[in-house]
Coordinates of C-alpha atoms in Angstrom, one line a residue:
X1 CA 207.1 18.4 -58.8
X2 CA 207.8 18.9 -62.6
X3 CA 210.3 16.2 -62.4
X4 CA 207.3 13.5 -61.3
X5 CA 205.6 14.6 -64.5
X6 CA 205.6 12.3 -67.4
X7 CA 204.6 13.2 -70.7
X8 CA 201.5 11.2 -72.1
X9 CA 203.5 9.7 -74.7
X10 CA 206.0 8.1 -72.2
X11 CA 203.3 7.1 -70.0
X12 CA 201.9 5.1 -73.1
X13 CA 205.0 3.7 -73.7
X14 CA 205.5 2.6 -69.8
X15 CA 202.1 1.3 -69.8
X16 CA 202.8 -1.0 -72.8
X17 CA 205.6 -2.4 -71.4
X18 CA 204.1 -3.1 -68.3
X19 CA 201.6 -5.0 -70.1
X20 CA 204.1 -7.1 -71.8
X21 CA 203.6 -5.4 -75.3
X22 CA 206.0 -3.7 -77.6
X23 CA 206.3 0.2 -77.3
X24 CA 206.1 1.7 -80.6
X25 CA 206.6 5.3 -80.3
X26 CA 205.8 7.3 -83.6
X27 CA 209.0 7.9 -85.2
X28 CA 207.9 8.9 -89.3
X29 CA 211.0 9.0 -91.6
X30 CA 211.5 10.3 -94.8
X31 CA 211.9 7.7 -97.3
X32 CA 213.5 8.6 -100.8
X33 CA 212.5 6.6 -104.2
X34 CA 215.8 5.2 -105.5
X35 CA 215.6 6.5 -109.4
X36 CA 217.4 3.0 -110.4
X37 CA 214.7 1.0 -109.0
X38 CA 211.8 2.7 -109.9
X39 CA 209.8 1.1 -112.4
X40 CA 206.2 2.5 -113.8
X41 CA 204.3 0.5 -116.2
X42 CA 200.7 0.6 -118.0
X43 CA 198.7 -1.8 -120.1
X44 CA 195.7 -0.7 -122.6
X45 CA 193.9 -3.0 -124.6
X46 CA 194.0 -2.2 -128.3
X47 CA 191.2 -3.2 -130.7
X48 CA 190.3 -6.2 -128.2
X49 CA 193.1 -8.1 -130.3
X50 CA 195.9 -7.5 -127.4
X51 CA 197.5 -5.2 -125.2
X52 CA 200.1 -2.5 -125.6
X53 CA 202.6 -2.4 -122.5
X54 CA 204.3 0.6 -121.8
X55 CA 206.6 2.5 -119.6
X56 CA 207.6 6.0 -117.8
X57 CA 211.0 6.0 -117.8
X58 CA 211.7 9.2 -115.7
X59 CA 210.3 9.4 -112.1
X60 CA 211.1 10.4 -108.7
X61 CA 209.7 10.8 -105.5
X62 CA 209.6 10.7 -101.5
X63 CA 207.5 10.3 -98.7
X64 CA 207.0 10.2 -94.8
X65 CA 206.1 7.2 -93.4
X66 CA 206.1 5.5 -89.8
X67 CA 206.9 1.8 -90.1
X68 CA 205.9 1.2 -86.2
X69 CA 202.5 2.3 -86.6
X70 CA 202.1 2.1 -90.6
X71 CA 201.3 5.7 -90.9
X72 CA 201.8 8.0 -93.7
X73 CA 202.5 11.7 -93.2
X74 CA 202.5 12.8 -97.1
X75 CA 204.3 11.5 -100.1
X76 CA 204.6 12.8 -103.5
X77 CA 205.6 11.5 -107.2
X78 CA 206.4 13.5 -110.3
X79 CA 206.7 11.5 -113.4
X80 CA 208.0 13.2 -116.7
X81 CA 205.1 12.9 -119.2
X82 CA 207.2 12.9 -122.6
X83 CA 209.4 9.8 -120.9
X84 CA 206.6 7.5 -122.2
X85 CA 207.8 4.3 -123.9
X86 CA 206.1 1.6 -125.7
X87 CA 208.8 0.7 -128.1
X88 CA 207.4 2.4 -131.1
X89 CA 208.4 5.6 -132.1
X90 CA 205.4 6.9 -133.9
X91 CA 203.1 5.6 -131.4
X92 CA 205.0 7.3 -128.2
X93 CA 205.1 10.4 -130.4
X94 CA 201.1 10.2 -130.4
X95 CA 201.1 9.6 -126.7
X96 CA 202.9 12.5 -126.0
X97 CA 200.5 15.0 -128.2
X98 CA 197.4 16.4 -127.4
X99 CA 194.9 13.4 -127.9
X100 CA 196.9 12.0 -125.0
X101 CA 199.1 13.0 -122.4
X102 CA 199.8 16.5 -124.1
X103 CA 203.3 16.5 -123.0
X104 CA 204.5 19.8 -123.8
X105 CA 201.7 22.0 -122.1
X106 CA 202.0 19.6 -119.1
X107 CA 205.5 18.1 -119.0
X108 CA 204.7 16.8 -115.2
X109 CA 202.2 14.1 -114.0
X110 CA 202.0 14.6 -110.0
X111 CA 200.7 12.2 -107.6
X112 CA 200.1 13.7 -104.2
X113 CA 199.8 10.9 -101.6
X114 CA 197.3 11.9 -98.7
X115 CA 196.6 8.5 -96.6
X116 CA 197.6 5.1 -96.1
X117 CA 195.3 2.4 -94.6
X118 CA 196.9 -0.8 -93.5
X119 CA 195.5 -4.1 -94.5
X120 CA 196.4 -7.8 -93.6
X121 CA 199.7 -9.5 -94.4
X122 CA 201.6 -6.4 -95.4
X123 CA 199.0 -4.8 -97.7
X124 CA 197.1 -1.8 -97.5
X125 CA 195.2 1.3 -99.5
X126 CA 197.1 4.2 -100.5
X127 CA 194.8 7.5 -101.3
X128 CA 196.1 10.6 -103.0
X129 CA 195.2 13.1 -105.8
X130 CA 196.5 12.6 -109.3
X131 CA 197.2 15.7 -111.2
X132 CA 197.5 14.9 -115.0
X133 CA 196.9 17.1 -118.1
X134 CA 196.0 20.0 -115.6
X135 CA 193.1 17.8 -114.1
X136 CA 193.4 16.6 -110.4
X137 CA 191.1 13.7 -109.3
X138 CA 191.3 11.2 -106.6
X139 CA 193.3 7.6 -106.8
X140 CA 193.3 4.8 -104.5
X141 CA 196.7 2.5 -105.1
X142 CA 196.5 -1.4 -103.9
X143 CA 200.1 -1.6 -102.0
X144 CA 202.2 -4.3 -101.0
X145 CA 205.1 -4.1 -98.7
X146 CA 207.5 -6.8 -100.0
X147 CA 210.5 -6.0 -97.7
X148 CA 212.0 -3.7 -95.2
X149 CA 215.7 -4.2 -94.4
X150 CA 219.1 -2.7 -94.5
X151 CA 220.2 -3.2 -98.1
X152 CA 222.6 -5.8 -98.8
X153 CA 225.1 -3.9 -100.9
X154 CA 225.7 -0.7 -102.1
X155 CA 224.3 2.2 -99.7
X156 CA 223.5 -0.5 -97.2
X157 CA 220.7 2.1 -95.9
X158 CA 217.3 0.6 -94.8
X159 CA 215.1 0.3 -97.6
X160 CA 211.4 -0.3 -98.3
X161 CA 210.6 -2.8 -101.2
X162 CA 206.8 -1.7 -102.1
X163 CA 204.6 -2.6 -105.3
X164 CA 201.1 -0.9 -106.3
X165 CA 198.7 -1.4 -108.9
X166 CA 195.8 0.8 -109.8
X167 CA 193.1 0.9 -112.5
X168 CA 192.4 4.5 -114.1
X169 CA 189.6 5.8 -116.7
X170 CA 191.7 8.0 -118.7
X171 CA 188.6 9.9 -120.2
X172 CA 188.4 11.5 -116.4
X173 CA 191.6 13.5 -117.5
X174 CA 190.3 14.2 -120.6
X175 CA 191.8 11.6 -122.9
X176 CA 189.0 10.3 -125.1
X177 CA 191.0 9.7 -128.2
X178 CA 189.2 6.3 -129.6
X179 CA 187.5 5.4 -126.4
X180 CA 183.6 5.9 -127.9
X181 CA 184.3 3.0 -130.9
X182 CA 186.5 1.0 -128.6
X183 CA 189.5 0.9 -130.4
X184 CA 191.7 1.6 -127.7
X185 CA 190.5 1.1 -123.9
X186 CA 189.6 3.7 -121.3
X187 CA 190.8 1.5 -118.6
X188 CA 194.5 2.0 -118.1
X189 CA 196.3 -0.7 -115.9
X190 CA 198.8 0.9 -113.8
X191 CA 201.7 -1.1 -111.8
X192 CA 204.6 0.5 -109.9
X193 CA 207.7 -1.3 -108.7
X194 CA 209.9 0.4 -106.2
X195 CA 212.9 0.8 -103.8
X196 CA 212.6 3.6 -101.2
X197 CA 215.6 4.4 -98.7
X198 CA 215.3 6.0 -95.5
X199 CA 217.2 9.1 -95.3

């Protein structure tokens, strides 16, 4: 009698097949972000004249994702706070100091992803918690999946190409330096470009 019993998952797949629909069984996979193809950029208005554009040069992370169902199980990105770079030594030192990142006291900036909501045309919203300077607050990123395919050279593994953007208010993490007089904008535009390799 037990041999006649089908699991609910298999039964669902058979029903989809009978209806002429693709059977997309959940298959979450772990993806490791390639550190050689992981760019984190930011942009901040300075005295209203122009934006300062910078990077974080050291970061890594991974996530668990099902490409068929577009469901995210988990994700974590860690950024080295002292890797901030704006191509100006004195300014970079100031950004690492207590007015901004406090990199010595809080050496890691951590983003813990919690939920991905798919949108149209390979887009979606990624929700998570950002820990910066010891403060943890929610963040939502606009995400675009650029490409999902086997890499054409090198490791040849299945790879996701992803772009993401968000805007932060740095004052929410205690970085109020020069906000009141609008010398340096509170808003920080963030941009992420990455390639994630399926393990």
